[in-house]
Amino acid sequence: MVATSASTETEPDHGEGSTRNAPKIRAILAGGLVLGVGAAITLAAWNDSEFAQGTFTAGAFNLEGSTDGTTFGENPVTAPATLGFTAAPANLAPGDVVTAPFAVRLDDTTSNDATVTVSTEASTGALTGLSYSLTQSTDFGCAEPVTATLVAAGQELGTTPGSVTFALAQGTGPIQVRR
């Protein structure tokens, strides 16, 4: 059931110059204006944006090797450099010692220093009774003074003791490693 009531009272018409409704209208308009300005300020704060950009590039790193101390290049495991031993390694007898220098360096485009870790790849042929040492010098050639011993004499050929490393600085000359 719906109850309704009707008012029979009517307000007197005050005409066009009525001042009775003017304060109400002004109050409603002022309230709407305040709400509108508040909404606009709130929207502006939520839509603020800032932008920035950056450029990132990777450094370069390239290790090269040389068997003569002057001509450096890439020597991957599939095409290793051939060492020039001081005696013919095909005619070794017990007690014979042969040496071959090999220099490594970082190329000119390298942007970081290196810590070189020495490791041994799989070998072919019989290595029984063969041993090696690995030393370092600043000048190329097996007769040059040793500045560091990386692997002591007597290490079985085809093996590397754990954690054999040496530092190699960018932009410096080659470091010779002798076997």
Coordinates of N, CA and C in Angstrom, one line a residue:
M1 N 0.8 -1.2 0.0 CA 0.0 0.0 0.0 C 0.9 1.2 0.0
V2 N 0.5 2.2 -0.8 CA 1.3 3.4 -0.9 C 0.5 4.5 -0.3
A3 N 1.1 5.3 0.5 CA 0.5 6.4 1.1 C 1.0 7.7 0.5
T4 N 0.1 8.6 0.1 CA 0.5 9.8 -0.5 C -0.1 11.0 0.2
S5 N 0.5 12.1 0.2 CA -0.1 13.2 0.7 C 0.1 14.4 -0.2
A6 N -0.8 15.2 -0.3 CA -0.7 16.3 -1.2 C -0.9 17.6 -0.3
S7 N -0.1 18.5 -0.7 CA -0.2 19.8 0.0 C -1.1 20.7 -0.7
T8 N -1.9 21.3 -0.1 CA -2.8 22.3 -0.7 C -2.3 23.7 -0.6
E9 N -1.3 23.8 0.2 CA -0.7 25.2 0.4 C 0.1 25.5 -0.8
T10 N 0.0 26.7 -1.2 CA 0.9 27.2 -2.3 C 1.6 28.4 -1.8
E11 N 2.8 28.6 -2.4 CA 3.5 29.8 -2.0 C 3.1 30.9 -2.9
P12 N 3.0 32.0 -2.3 CA 2.6 33.2 -3.1 C 3.7 33.5 -4.1
D13 N 3.3 33.9 -5.3 CA 4.2 34.3 -6.4 C 4.7 35.7 -6.1
H14 N 6.0 35.7 -6.0 CA 6.7 37.0 -5.7 C 7.1 37.7 -6.9
G15 N 7.0 37.0 -8.1 CA 7.3 37.7 -9.3 C 8.8 37.6 -9.7
E16 N 9.1 38.3 -10.7 CA 10.5 38.2 -11.3 C 11.5 38.7 -10.3
G17 N 11.3 39.6 -9.6 CA 12.3 40.3 -8.7 C 12.3 39.7 -7.4
S18 N 12.0 38.4 -7.3 CA 11.9 37.7 -6.0 C 13.3 37.6 -5.4
T19 N 13.4 37.9 -4.1 CA 14.7 37.8 -3.5 C 14.6 36.6 -2.5
R20 N 13.5 36.0 -2.4 CA 13.3 34.9 -1.4 C 14.1 33.6 -1.9
N21 N 14.1 33.3 -3.2 CA 14.8 32.1 -3.7 C 16.2 32.4 -4.1
A22 N 16.6 33.6 -4.2 CA 18.0 34.0 -4.6 C 19.1 33.5 -3.7
P23 N 18.9 33.5 -2.4 CA 20.0 33.0 -1.5 C 20.2 31.5 -1.7
K24 N 19.1 30.8 -1.9 CA 19.1 29.3 -2.1 C 19.8 29.0 -3.4
I25 N 19.5 29.7 -4.4 CA 20.1 29.4 -5.7 C 21.6 29.7 -5.7
R26 N 21.9 30.9 -5.1 CA 23.3 31.2 -4.9 C 24.1 30.2 -4.1
A27 N 23.5 29.7 -3.1 CA 24.2 28.7 -2.2 C 24.4 27.4 -3.0
I28 N 23.4 27.0 -3.8 CA 23.6 25.8 -4.6 C 24.7 26.0 -5.7
L29 N 24.7 27.1 -6.3 CA 25.7 27.4 -7.3 C 27.1 27.5 -6.7
A30 N 27.2 28.1 -5.6 CA 28.5 28.2 -4.9 C 29.0 26.8 -4.5
G31 N 28.1 26.0 -4.0 CA 28.5 24.6 -3.6 C 28.9 23.8 -4.8
G32 N 28.2 24.0 -5.9 CA 28.6 23.3 -7.1 C 30.0 23.7 -7.6
L33 N 30.2 25.0 -7.5 CA 31.5 25.6 -7.9 C 32.6 25.1 -7.1
V34 N 32.5 25.0 -5.8 CA 33.5 24.5 -4.9 C 33.7 23.0 -5.2
L35 N 32.7 22.3 -5.4 CA 32.9 20.8 -5.7 C 33.6 20.7 -7.0
G36 N 33.2 21.5 -8.0 CA 33.8 21.4 -9.3 C 35.3 21.7 -9.3
V37 N 35.7 22.8 -8.5 CA 37.1 23.2 -8.4 C 37.9 22.1 -7.6
G38 N 37.3 21.6 -6.6 CA 37.9 20.5 -5.8 C 38.2 19.3 -6.7
A39 N 37.2 18.9 -7.5 CA 37.4 17.7 -8.4 C 38.4 18.0 -9.4
A40 N 38.5 19.2 -9.9 CA 39.5 19.5 -10.9 C 40.9 19.5 -10.3
I41 N 41.1 20.0 -9.1 CA 42.4 19.9 -8.4 C 42.8 18.5 -8.1
T42 N 41.9 17.7 -7.7 CA 42.1 16.3 -7.4 C 42.5 15.6 -8.7
L43 N 41.9 15.8 -9.7 CA 42.2 15.1 -11.0 C 43.6 15.5 -11.5
A44 N 43.9 16.8 -11.3 CA 45.2 17.3 -11.7 C 46.3 16.6 -10.9
A45 N 46.2 16.4 -9.6 CA 47.2 15.8 -8.8 C 47.4 14.3 -9.2
W46 N 46.3 13.6 -9.6 CA 46.4 12.2 -9.9 C 46.9 12.0 -11.3
N47 N 47.0 13.0 -12.1 CA 47.4 12.8 -13.5 C 48.8 13.4 -13.7
D48 N 49.5 13.7 -12.7 CA 50.9 14.3 -12.8 C 51.8 13.2 -13.3
S49 N 52.7 13.5 -14.3 CA 53.6 12.5 -14.9 C 55.0 13.1 -14.9
E50 N 56.0 12.2 -14.8 CA 57.4 12.6 -14.9 C 58.1 11.5 -15.8
F51 N 59.0 11.9 -16.7 CA 59.6 11.0 -17.6 C 61.1 11.1 -17.6
A52 N 61.9 10.0 -17.8 CA 63.3 10.1 -17.9 C 63.8 8.9 -18.7
Q53 N 64.9 9.0 -19.3 CA 65.5 7.9 -20.1 C 66.9 7.7 -19.8
G54 N 67.4 6.5 -20.0 CA 68.8 6.2 -19.8 C 69.3 5.3 -21.0
T55 N 70.6 5.4 -21.2 CA 71.2 4.5 -22.2 C 72.2 3.6 -21.5
F56 N 72.1 2.3 -21.8 CA 73.0 1.3 -21.2 C 73.7 0.5 -22.3
T57 N 75.0 0.3 -22.1 CA 75.7 -0.5 -23.0 C 76.6 -1.5 -22.3
A58 N 76.9 -2.6 -22.9 CA 77.7 -3.6 -22.2 C 79.2 -3.3 -22.5
G59 N 80.0 -3.6 -21.6 CA 81.5 -3.5 -21.8 C 81.9 -4.5 -22.8
A60 N 83.2 -4.4 -23.3 CA 83.7 -5.3 -24.2 C 84.8 -6.1 -23.5
F61 N 85.0 -7.3 -24.0 CA 86.0 -8.2 -23.4 C 86.5 -9.2 -24.5
N62 N 87.8 -9.2 -24.7 CA 88.3 -10.1 -25.7 C 89.8 -10.5 -25.3
L63 N 90.0 -11.8 -25.1 CA 91.3 -12.3 -24.8 C 91.9 -12.8 -26.1
E64 N 93.2 -12.5 -26.3 CA 93.9 -12.9 -27.5 C 95.2 -13.6 -27.1
G65 N 95.7 -14.5 -28.0 CA 96.9 -15.2 -27.7 C 97.9 -15.1 -28.8
S66 N 99.2 -15.4 -28.5 CA 100.3 -15.3 -29.5 C 101.4 -16.3 -29.2
T67 N 101.9 -16.9 -30.3 CA 103.0 -17.9 -30.1 C 104.3 -17.2 -30.4
D68 N 104.3 -15.9 -30.9 CA 105.6 -15.2 -31.2 C 105.7 -13.9 -30.4
G69 N 104.7 -13.5 -29.6 CA 104.8 -12.3 -28.8 C 104.4 -11.0 -29.6
T70 N 104.2 -11.1 -30.9 CA 103.8 -9.9 -31.6 C 102.5 -10.0 -32.4
T71 N 102.2 -11.2 -32.9 CA 101.0 -11.4 -33.7 C 100.0 -12.1 -32.8
F72 N 98.9 -11.3 -32.4 CA 97.9 -11.8 -31.5 C 96.6 -12.1 -32.3
G73 N 95.9 -13.1 -31.9 CA 94.6 -13.4 -32.5 C 93.8 -14.4 -31.7
E74 N 92.7 -14.9 -32.2 CA 91.8 -15.8 -31.6 C 92.3 -17.2 -31.8
N75 N 92.3 -18.0 -30.7 CA 92.7 -19.4 -30.8 C 91.7 -20.3 -30.1
P76 N 90.5 -20.5 -30.7 CA 89.5 -21.3 -30.1 C 89.9 -22.8 -29.9
V77 N 89.2 -23.5 -29.1 CA 89.5 -24.9 -28.9 C 89.5 -25.8 -30.2
T78 N 88.7 -25.3 -31.1 CA 88.6 -26.0 -32.4 C 89.7 -25.7 -33.4
A79 N 90.5 -24.7 -33.1 CA 91.7 -24.3 -33.9 C 92.7 -23.7 -33.0
P80 N 93.3 -24.5 -32.1 CA 94.3 -24.0 -31.1 C 95.6 -23.5 -31.8
A81 N 96.3 -22.7 -31.2 CA 97.6 -22.2 -31.7 C 98.6 -23.4 -31.5
T82 N 99.6 -23.5 -32.4 CA 100.6 -24.5 -32.3 C 101.8 -23.9 -31.7
L83 N 102.2 -24.5 -30.5 CA 103.4 -24.0 -29.8 C 104.7 -24.4 -30.5
G84 N 105.6 -23.5 -30.5 CA 107.0 -23.8 -31.0 C 107.9 -24.2 -29.9
F85 N 108.1 -25.5 -29.7 CA 108.9 -26.0 -28.6 C 110.4 -25.8 -28.9
T86 N 111.2 -25.7 -27.9 CA 112.7 -25.4 -28.1 C 113.4 -26.7 -28.6
A87 N 112.8 -27.8 -28.4 CA 113.4 -29.1 -29.0 C 112.3 -29.8 -29.6
A88 N 112.6 -30.8 -30.5 CA 111.5 -31.5 -31.2 C 110.8 -32.4 -30.1
P89 N 109.5 -32.1 -29.9 CA 108.8 -32.9 -28.8 C 108.5 -34.3 -29.3
A90 N 108.7 -34.7 -30.5 CA 108.5 -36.0 -31.0 C 109.6 -37.0 -30.6
N91 N 110.8 -36.5 -30.2 CA 111.9 -37.3 -29.8 C 112.3 -37.2 -28.4
L92 N 111.3 -37.0 -27.5 CA 111.6 -36.8 -26.1 C 112.1 -38.1 -25.5
A93 N 113.1 -37.9 -24.6 CA 113.6 -39.0 -23.8 C 113.4 -38.6 -22.3
P94 N 113.4 -39.6 -21.4 CA 113.2 -39.3 -20.0 C 114.3 -38.2 -19.5
G95 N 113.8 -37.2 -18.8 CA 114.6 -36.1 -18.4 C 114.8 -35.0 -19.3
D96 N 114.3 -35.1 -20.6 CA 114.3 -34.0 -21.5 C 113.3 -32.9 -21.0
V97 N 113.7 -31.7 -21.2 CA 112.8 -30.5 -20.9 C 112.7 -29.7 -22.2
V98 N 111.5 -29.4 -22.6 CA 111.2 -28.6 -23.7 C 110.3 -27.4 -23.2
T99 N 110.4 -26.3 -23.8 CA 109.6 -25.1 -23.4 C 109.1 -24.5 -24.6
A100 N 107.9 -23.8 -24.5 CA 107.3 -23.0 -25.5 C 106.6 -21.9 -24.9
P101 N 106.9 -20.7 -25.4 CA 106.2 -19.5 -24.8 C 104.8 -19.3 -25.5
F102 N 103.9 -18.7 -24.8 CA 102.6 -18.4 -25.3 C 102.2 -17.1 -24.6
A103 N 101.9 -16.0 -25.3 CA 101.5 -14.8 -24.6 C 100.0 -14.5 -24.7
V104 N 99.4 -13.9 -23.7 CA 98.0 -13.6 -23.8 C 97.9 -12.1 -23.4
R105 N 96.9 -11.5 -24.0 CA 96.6 -10.1 -23.7 C 95.1 -9.8 -23.9
L106 N 94.6 -8.7 -23.4 CA 93.3 -8.2 -23.7 C 93.4 -7.2 -24.9
D107 N 92.5 -7.4 -25.9 CA 92.6 -6.5 -27.0 C 92.3 -5.0 -26.7
D108 N 92.5 -4.2 -27.7 CA 92.3 -2.7 -27.5 C 90.9 -2.3 -27.1
T109 N 89.9 -3.1 -27.5 CA 88.5 -2.8 -27.3 C 88.0 -3.2 -25.9
T110 N 88.8 -4.0 -25.2 CA 88.4 -4.5 -23.9 C 88.3 -3.3 -22.9
S111 N 87.1 -3.3 -22.1 CA 86.9 -2.2 -21.2 C 87.0 -2.6 -19.7
N112 N 87.4 -3.9 -19.5 CA 87.5 -4.3 -18.1 C 88.7 -5.2 -17.9
D113 N 89.3 -5.2 -16.7 CA 90.4 -6.1 -16.4 C 89.8 -7.5 -16.3
A114 N 90.8 -8.5 -16.3 CA 90.3 -9.9 -16.3 C 91.1 -10.6 -15.2
T115 N 90.4 -11.7 -14.7 CA 91.1 -12.7 -13.9 C 91.0 -13.9 -14.7
V116 N 92.2 -14.4 -15.2 CA 92.3 -15.5 -16.1 C 92.3 -16.8 -15.2
T117 N 91.5 -17.8 -15.5 CA 91.5 -19.1 -14.9 C 92.1 -20.1 -15.8
V118 N 93.1 -20.8 -15.4 CA 93.8 -21.8 -16.3 C 93.0 -23.1 -16.1
S119 N 92.7 -23.7 -17.2 CA 92.0 -25.0 -17.2 C 92.6 -25.9 -18.3
T120 N 92.4 -27.2 -18.2 CA 92.9 -28.1 -19.2 C 91.8 -28.8 -20.0
E121 N 91.9 -28.8 -21.3 CA 91.0 -29.4 -22.2 C 91.4 -30.9 -22.3
A122 N 90.5 -31.7 -22.8 CA 90.8 -33.1 -23.1 C 92.0 -33.2 -24.1
S123 N 92.9 -34.2 -23.8 CA 94.0 -34.4 -24.7 C 93.9 -35.7 -25.4
T124 N 94.6 -35.8 -26.6 CA 94.6 -37.0 -27.3 C 96.0 -37.6 -27.2
G125 N 96.1 -38.9 -27.4 CA 97.4 -39.5 -27.3 C 97.8 -39.9 -25.9
A126 N 98.9 -40.6 -25.8 CA 99.4 -41.0 -24.4 C 100.1 -39.8 -23.8
L127 N 99.8 -39.5 -22.5 CA 100.4 -38.5 -21.8 C 101.2 -39.0 -20.6
T128 N 101.3 -40.3 -20.5 CA 102.0 -41.0 -19.4 C 103.4 -40.5 -19.3
G129 N 103.8 -40.1 -18.1 CA 105.1 -39.7 -17.8 C 105.5 -38.3 -18.2
L130 N 104.5 -37.6 -18.7 CA 104.8 -36.2 -19.1 C 104.2 -35.2 -18.1
S131 N 105.0 -34.2 -17.8 CA 104.6 -33.3 -16.8 C 104.9 -31.9 -17.3
Y132 N 104.4 -30.9 -16.6 CA 104.6 -29.5 -17.1 C 104.6 -28.5 -15.9
S133 N 105.1 -27.3 -16.2 CA 105.0 -26.2 -15.2 C 104.4 -25.0 -16.0
L134 N 103.9 -24.1 -15.4 CA 103.3 -22.9 -16.0 C 103.9 -21.7 -15.3
T135 N 104.6 -20.9 -16.0 CA 105.2 -19.7 -15.3 C 104.8 -18.5 -16.1
Q136 N 105.1 -17.3 -15.5 CA 104.7 -16.1 -16.1 C 105.9 -15.1 -16.1
S137 N 106.0 -14.3 -17.2 CA 107.1 -13.3 -17.2 C 106.5 -12.1 -18.0
T138 N 107.2 -11.0 -17.9 CA 106.7 -9.8 -18.5 C 107.2 -9.6 -20.0
D139 N 108.3 -10.3 -20.3 CA 108.8 -10.2 -21.7 C 108.6 -11.6 -22.3
F140 N 108.6 -11.6 -23.7 CA 108.3 -12.8 -24.4 C 109.6 -13.6 -24.6
G141 N 109.5 -14.9 -24.4 CA 110.7 -15.8 -24.6 C 110.9 -16.6 -23.4
C142 N 111.4 -17.9 -23.6 CA 111.5 -18.8 -22.5 C 112.8 -18.5 -21.6
A143 N 113.7 -17.7 -22.1 CA 114.9 -17.3 -21.4 C 114.6 -16.1 -20.4
E144 N 113.4 -15.5 -20.5 CA 113.2 -14.3 -19.7 C 112.9 -14.7 -18.2
P145 N 113.2 -13.7 -17.3 CA 113.0 -14.0 -15.9 C 111.6 -14.3 -15.5
V146 N 111.4 -15.3 -14.7 CA 110.0 -15.7 -14.2 C 109.6 -14.7 -13.2
T147 N 108.3 -14.1 -13.4 CA 107.8 -13.2 -12.4 C 106.8 -13.9 -11.4
A148 N 106.2 -15.1 -11.9 CA 105.3 -15.9 -11.1 C 105.2 -17.3 -11.6
T149 N 105.1 -18.2 -10.7 CA 104.9 -19.6 -11.0 C 103.4 -19.9 -10.8
L150 N 102.7 -20.2 -11.9 CA 101.3 -20.5 -11.8 C 101.0 -22.0 -11.5
V151 N 101.8 -22.9 -12.1 CA 101.7 -24.3 -11.9 C 103.1 -24.8 -11.7
A152 N 103.4 -25.4 -10.5 CA 104.7 -25.8 -10.2 C 105.2 -27.0 -11.1
A153 N 106.5 -27.1 -11.3 CA 107.0 -28.2 -12.1 C 106.6 -29.5 -11.6
G154 N 106.3 -30.5 -12.5 CA 105.9 -31.8 -12.1 C 104.5 -32.1 -12.2
Q155 N 103.6 -31.1 -12.6 CA 102.2 -31.3 -12.8 C 102.0 -32.2 -13.9
E156 N 101.2 -33.3 -13.7 CA 100.9 -34.3 -14.8 C 100.2 -33.6 -16.0
L157 N 100.8 -33.8 -17.2 CA 100.2 -33.2 -18.4 C 98.8 -33.6 -18.6
G158 N 97.9 -32.7 -18.9 CA 96.5 -33.0 -19.1 C 95.6 -32.7 -17.8
T159 N 96.3 -32.3 -16.8 CA 95.6 -31.9 -15.5 C 96.0 -30.5 -15.1
T160 N 95.1 -29.9 -14.4 CA 95.4 -28.5 -13.8 C 95.0 -28.5 -12.3
P161 N 95.9 -28.1 -11.5 CA 95.5 -28.0 -10.1 C 94.4 -27.0 -9.9
G162 N 93.6 -27.1 -8.9 CA 92.5 -26.2 -8.6 C 92.8 -24.7 -8.5
S163 N 92.0 -23.9 -9.0 CA 92.1 -22.4 -8.8 C 93.5 -21.8 -9.3
V164 N 93.9 -22.1 -10.5 CA 95.1 -21.4 -11.0 C 94.6 -20.2 -11.8
T165 N 94.9 -19.0 -11.2 CA 94.4 -17.8 -11.8 C 95.5 -16.7 -11.9
F166 N 95.4 -15.8 -12.7 CA 96.3 -14.6 -12.7 C 95.5 -13.4 -13.3
A167 N 95.9 -12.2 -12.8 CA 95.3 -11.0 -13.2 C 95.8 -10.5 -14.6
L168 N 95.0 -9.9 -15.4 CA 95.3 -9.4 -16.7 C 94.6 -8.0 -16.8
A169 N 95.4 -6.9 -16.8 CA 94.8 -5.6 -16.8 C 94.6 -5.1 -18.3
Q170 N 93.5 -4.4 -18.5 CA 93.2 -3.9 -19.8 C 94.2 -2.8 -20.1
G171 N 94.5 -2.7 -21.4 CA 95.4 -1.7 -21.9 C 96.9 -1.9 -21.6
T172 N 97.3 -3.0 -20.9 CA 98.7 -3.3 -20.7 C 99.2 -4.3 -21.7
G173 N 100.5 -4.4 -21.8 CA 101.1 -5.3 -22.8 C 100.8 -6.8 -22.5
P174 N 101.2 -7.7 -23.3 CA 100.9 -9.1 -23.1 C 101.6 -9.7 -21.9
I175 N 101.0 -10.7 -21.4 CA 101.7 -11.5 -20.3 C 102.0 -12.8 -20.9
Q176 N 103.2 -13.2 -20.7 CA 103.7 -14.5 -21.3 C 103.5 -15.6 -20.3
V177 N 102.9 -16.7 -20.8 CA 102.7 -17.9 -20.1 C 103.6 -19.0 -20.8
R178 N 104.5 -19.6 -20.0 CA 105.3 -20.6 -20.6 C 104.9 -22.0 -20.1
R179 N 105.0 -23.0 -21.1 CA 104.7 -24.4 -20.7 C 105.9 -25.1 -20.9

